[in-house]
Short mmCIF file of C-alpha atoms in Angstrom, two decimals:
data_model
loop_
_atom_site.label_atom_id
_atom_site.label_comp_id
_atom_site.label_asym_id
_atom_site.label_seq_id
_atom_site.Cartn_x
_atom_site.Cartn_y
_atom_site.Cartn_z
CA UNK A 279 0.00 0.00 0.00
CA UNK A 280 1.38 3.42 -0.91
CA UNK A 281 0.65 6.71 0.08
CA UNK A 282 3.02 10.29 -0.05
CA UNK A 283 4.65 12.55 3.13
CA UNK A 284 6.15 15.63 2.63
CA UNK A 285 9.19 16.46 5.28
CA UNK A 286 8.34 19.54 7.76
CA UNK A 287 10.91 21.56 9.16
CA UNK A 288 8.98 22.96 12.24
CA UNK A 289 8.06 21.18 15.10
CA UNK A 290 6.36 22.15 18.56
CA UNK A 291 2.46 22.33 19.24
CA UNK A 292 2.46 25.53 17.89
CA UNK A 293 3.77 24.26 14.77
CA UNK A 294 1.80 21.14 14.90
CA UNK A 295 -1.40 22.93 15.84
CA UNK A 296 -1.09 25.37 12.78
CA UNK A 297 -0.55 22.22 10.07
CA UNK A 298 -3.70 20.59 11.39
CA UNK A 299 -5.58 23.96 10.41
CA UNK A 300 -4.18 23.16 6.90
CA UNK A 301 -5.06 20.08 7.01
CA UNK A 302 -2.44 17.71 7.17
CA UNK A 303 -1.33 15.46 10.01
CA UNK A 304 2.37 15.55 11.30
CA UNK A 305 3.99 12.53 12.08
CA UNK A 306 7.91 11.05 12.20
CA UNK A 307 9.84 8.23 10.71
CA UNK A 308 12.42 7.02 12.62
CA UNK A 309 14.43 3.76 13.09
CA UNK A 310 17.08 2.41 11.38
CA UNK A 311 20.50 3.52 10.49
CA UNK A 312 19.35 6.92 9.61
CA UNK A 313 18.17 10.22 11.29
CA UNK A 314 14.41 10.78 12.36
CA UNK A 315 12.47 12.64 9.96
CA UNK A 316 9.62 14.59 10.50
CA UNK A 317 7.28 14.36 8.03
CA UNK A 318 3.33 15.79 7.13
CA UNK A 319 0.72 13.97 5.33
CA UNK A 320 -2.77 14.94 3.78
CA UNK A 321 -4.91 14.63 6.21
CA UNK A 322 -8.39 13.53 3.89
CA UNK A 323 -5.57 11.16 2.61
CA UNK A 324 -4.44 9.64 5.89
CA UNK A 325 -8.40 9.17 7.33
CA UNK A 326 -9.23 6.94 4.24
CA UNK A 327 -6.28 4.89 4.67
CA UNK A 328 -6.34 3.94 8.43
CA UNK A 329 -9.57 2.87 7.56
CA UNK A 330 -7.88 -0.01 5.64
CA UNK A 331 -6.58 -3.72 7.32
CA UNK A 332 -3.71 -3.66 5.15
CA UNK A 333 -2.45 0.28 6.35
CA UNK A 334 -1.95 -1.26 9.98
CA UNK A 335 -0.71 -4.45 9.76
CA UNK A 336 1.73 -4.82 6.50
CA UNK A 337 4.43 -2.88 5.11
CA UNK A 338 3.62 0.23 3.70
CA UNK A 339 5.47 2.35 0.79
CA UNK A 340 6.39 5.86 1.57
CA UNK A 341 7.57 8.00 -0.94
CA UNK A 342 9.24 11.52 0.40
CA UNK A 343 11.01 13.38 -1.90
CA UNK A 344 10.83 11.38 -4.85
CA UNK A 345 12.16 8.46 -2.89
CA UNK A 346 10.33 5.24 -1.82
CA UNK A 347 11.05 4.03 1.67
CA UNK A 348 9.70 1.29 3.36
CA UNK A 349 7.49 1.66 6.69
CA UNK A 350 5.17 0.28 9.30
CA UNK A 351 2.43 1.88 11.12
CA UNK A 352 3.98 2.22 14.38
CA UNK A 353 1.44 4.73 16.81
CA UNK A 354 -1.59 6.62 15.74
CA UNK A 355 -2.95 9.65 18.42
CA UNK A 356 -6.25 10.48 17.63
CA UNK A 357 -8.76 13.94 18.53
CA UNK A 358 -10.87 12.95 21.73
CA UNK A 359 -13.64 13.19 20.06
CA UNK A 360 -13.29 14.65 16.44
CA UNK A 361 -12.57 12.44 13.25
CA UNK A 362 -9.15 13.51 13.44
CA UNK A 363 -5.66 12.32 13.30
CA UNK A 364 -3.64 14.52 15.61
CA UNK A 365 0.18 12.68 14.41
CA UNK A 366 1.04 9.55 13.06
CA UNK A 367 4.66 7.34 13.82
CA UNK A 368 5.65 4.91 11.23
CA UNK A 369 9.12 2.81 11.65
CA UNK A 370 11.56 2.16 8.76
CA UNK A 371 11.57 -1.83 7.37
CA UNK A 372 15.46 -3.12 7.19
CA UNK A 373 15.40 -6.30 4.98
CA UNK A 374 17.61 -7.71 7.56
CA UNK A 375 16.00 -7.11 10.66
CA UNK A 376 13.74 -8.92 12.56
CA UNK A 377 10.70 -6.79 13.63
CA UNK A 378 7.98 -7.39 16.40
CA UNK A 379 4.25 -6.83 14.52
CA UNK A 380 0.24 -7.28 14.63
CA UNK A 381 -1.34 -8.81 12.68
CA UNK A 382 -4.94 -9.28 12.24
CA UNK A 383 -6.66 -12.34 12.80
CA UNK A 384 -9.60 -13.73 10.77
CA UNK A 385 -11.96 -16.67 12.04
CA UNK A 386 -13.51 -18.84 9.98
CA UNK A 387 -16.01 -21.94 10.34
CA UNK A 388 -16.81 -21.79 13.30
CA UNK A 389 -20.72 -21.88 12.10
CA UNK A 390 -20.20 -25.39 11.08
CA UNK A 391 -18.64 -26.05 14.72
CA UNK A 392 -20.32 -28.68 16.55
CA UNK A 393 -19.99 -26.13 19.35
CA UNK A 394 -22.62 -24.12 17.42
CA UNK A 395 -24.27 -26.45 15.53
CA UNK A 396 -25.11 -29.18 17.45
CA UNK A 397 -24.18 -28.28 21.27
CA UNK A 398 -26.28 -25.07 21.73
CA UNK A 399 -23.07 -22.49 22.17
CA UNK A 400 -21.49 -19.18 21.31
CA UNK A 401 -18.21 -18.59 20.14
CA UNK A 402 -16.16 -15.43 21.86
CA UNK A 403 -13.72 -14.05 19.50
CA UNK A 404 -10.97 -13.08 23.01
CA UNK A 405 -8.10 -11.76 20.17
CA UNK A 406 -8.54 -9.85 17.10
CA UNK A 407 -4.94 -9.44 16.42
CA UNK A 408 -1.86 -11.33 17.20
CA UNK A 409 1.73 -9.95 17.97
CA UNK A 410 4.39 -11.83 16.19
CA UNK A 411 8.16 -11.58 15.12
CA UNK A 412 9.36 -11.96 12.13
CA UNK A 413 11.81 -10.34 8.88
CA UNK A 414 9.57 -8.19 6.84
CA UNK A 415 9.59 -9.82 4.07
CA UNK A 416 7.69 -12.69 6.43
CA UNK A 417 5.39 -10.45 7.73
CA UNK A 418 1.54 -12.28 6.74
CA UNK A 419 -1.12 -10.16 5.70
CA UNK A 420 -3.41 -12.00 8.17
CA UNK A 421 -3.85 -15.21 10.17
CA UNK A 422 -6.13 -17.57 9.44
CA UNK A 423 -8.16 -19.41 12.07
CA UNK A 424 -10.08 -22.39 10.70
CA UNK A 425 -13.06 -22.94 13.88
CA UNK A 426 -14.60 -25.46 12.26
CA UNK A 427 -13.41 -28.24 15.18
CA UNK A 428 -14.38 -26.32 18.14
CA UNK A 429 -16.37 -28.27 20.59
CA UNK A 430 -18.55 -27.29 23.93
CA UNK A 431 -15.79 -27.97 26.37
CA UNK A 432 -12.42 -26.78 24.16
CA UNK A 433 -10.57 -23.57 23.57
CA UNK A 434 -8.01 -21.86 21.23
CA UNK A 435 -5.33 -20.90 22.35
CA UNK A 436 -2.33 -19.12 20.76
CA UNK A 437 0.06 -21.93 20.25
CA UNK A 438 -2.63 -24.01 18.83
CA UNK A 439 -2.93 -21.93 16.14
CA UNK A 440 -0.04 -22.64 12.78
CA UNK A 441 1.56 -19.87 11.64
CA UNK A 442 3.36 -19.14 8.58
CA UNK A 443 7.18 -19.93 7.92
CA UNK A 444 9.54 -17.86 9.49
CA UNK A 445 6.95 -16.49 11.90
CA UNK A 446 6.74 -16.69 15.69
CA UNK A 447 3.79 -15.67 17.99
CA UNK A 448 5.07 -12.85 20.71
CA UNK A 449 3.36 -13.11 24.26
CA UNK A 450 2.97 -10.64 26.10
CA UNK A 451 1.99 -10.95 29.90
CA UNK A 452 1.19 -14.23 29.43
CA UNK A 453 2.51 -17.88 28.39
CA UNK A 454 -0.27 -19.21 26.40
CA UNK A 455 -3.12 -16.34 25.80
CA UNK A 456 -7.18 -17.44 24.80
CA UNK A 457 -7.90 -16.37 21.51
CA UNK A 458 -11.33 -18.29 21.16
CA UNK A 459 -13.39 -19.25 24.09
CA UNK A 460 -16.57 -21.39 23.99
CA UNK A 461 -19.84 -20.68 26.18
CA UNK A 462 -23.04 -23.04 26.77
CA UNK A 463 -26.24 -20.87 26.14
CA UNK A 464 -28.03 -21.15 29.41
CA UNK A 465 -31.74 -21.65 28.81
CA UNK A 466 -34.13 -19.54 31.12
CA UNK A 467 -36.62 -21.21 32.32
CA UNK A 468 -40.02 -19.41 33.68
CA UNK A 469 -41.30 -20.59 36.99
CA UNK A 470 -45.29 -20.98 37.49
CA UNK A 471 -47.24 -18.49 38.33
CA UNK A 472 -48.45 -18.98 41.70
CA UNK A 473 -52.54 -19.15 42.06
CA UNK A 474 -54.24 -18.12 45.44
CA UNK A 475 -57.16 -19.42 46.91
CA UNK A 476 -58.80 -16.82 48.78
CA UNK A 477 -60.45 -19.04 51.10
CA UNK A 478 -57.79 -20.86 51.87
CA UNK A 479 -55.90 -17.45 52.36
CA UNK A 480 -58.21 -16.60 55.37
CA UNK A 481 -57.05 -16.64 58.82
CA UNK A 482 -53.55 -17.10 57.61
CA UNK A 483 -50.99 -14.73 59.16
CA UNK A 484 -50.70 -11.61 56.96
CA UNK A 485 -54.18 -12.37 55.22
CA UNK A 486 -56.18 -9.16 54.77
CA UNK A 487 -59.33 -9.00 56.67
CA UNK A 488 -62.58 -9.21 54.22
CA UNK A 489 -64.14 -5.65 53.38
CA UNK A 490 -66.86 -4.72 55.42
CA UNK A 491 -70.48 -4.04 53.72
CA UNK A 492 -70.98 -0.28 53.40
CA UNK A 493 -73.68 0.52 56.22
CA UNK A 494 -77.12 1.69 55.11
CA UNK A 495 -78.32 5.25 55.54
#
């Protein structure tokens, strides 16, 4: 995926601030051998492309100043609360080294699951993305999850999922993370509704006393 920077030579809020009037977004490439360079990007531009799989997860082709360079989404700060991208990081790609990545993760078959289709279950989707390591050239476009064997009382977890050559799964707080859990539908059921007899309600504790006959005039 490509898209086009330009390099900025100011820098500060003030600076930052004024470019976002403009509308472009500022943002840095660093990494590397070489220096950090500050760069600015359309903003209309940017918005359409985060809104892309591929912009977050693969490598991306930068060209700045006639040159192509090779990058990876690295941070993304948006506005509280307006569509905006207030500054964007990406990281150079070196051929040669390995990197640490997300990648997105997409289930399939789990509809044909005995765990759905025959044992009354729903199927919680616990990761949507997976960190892994990896050279860039290595670096998948997705993972691919085949559900179709999922049963009421197993799991997925992230080493029983096969990844691509030359790719490892990264953990991070834990050994062996859920990525797919599997959880019985509990069945309400509605209780009786409890009928009264009002003469076998009298003289019982609590029982209200019978109205009295409204008194002739």
């Amino acid at each position: 995926m490509k898209f086009v920077a330009f390099e900025r030579a100011k820098q500060g809020t003030g600076a930052s601030r004024r470019l976002r009037i403009t509308g472009r977004t500022p943002g840095i490439v660093y990494g590397g051998t070489a220096e950090p360079i500050l760069i600015e990007i359309d903003h209309n531009a940017l918005w359409h492309a985060i809104k892309k799989e591929a912009f977050h997860g693969s490598i991306l082709e930068m060209e700045l100043a006639g040159k192509e360079h090779k990058v990876l989404l690295r941070d993304l700060q948006m506005h509280p609360y307006k569509q905006q991208v207030q500054h964007i990081d990406f990281q150079r790609v070196e051929a040669r080294t390995r990197m640490t990545v997300k990648v997105p993760v997409h289930y399939s078959g789990e509809e044909e699951s005995p765990a759905v289709k025959t044992e009354n279950c729903i199927v919680n989707h616990v990761l949507t993305e997976m960190t892994v390591s990896c050279f860039p050239a290595d670096i998948p476009e997705f993972i691919a999850v085949d559900l179709s064997g999922l049963t009421k009382s197993s799991s997925l977890r992230v080493k029983d999922v096969s990844l691509p050559k030359g790719v490892k799964a990264v953990a991070k707080g834990q050994v062996n993370p859920v990525m797919v859990s599997v959880t019985p539908i509990v069945e309400e059921v509605e209780a009786a509704p409890v009928v009264v007899d009002p003469k076998a309600a009298k003289g019982k504790p609590g029982a209200k006393p019978a109205a009295k006959p409204a008194a002739k005039k």
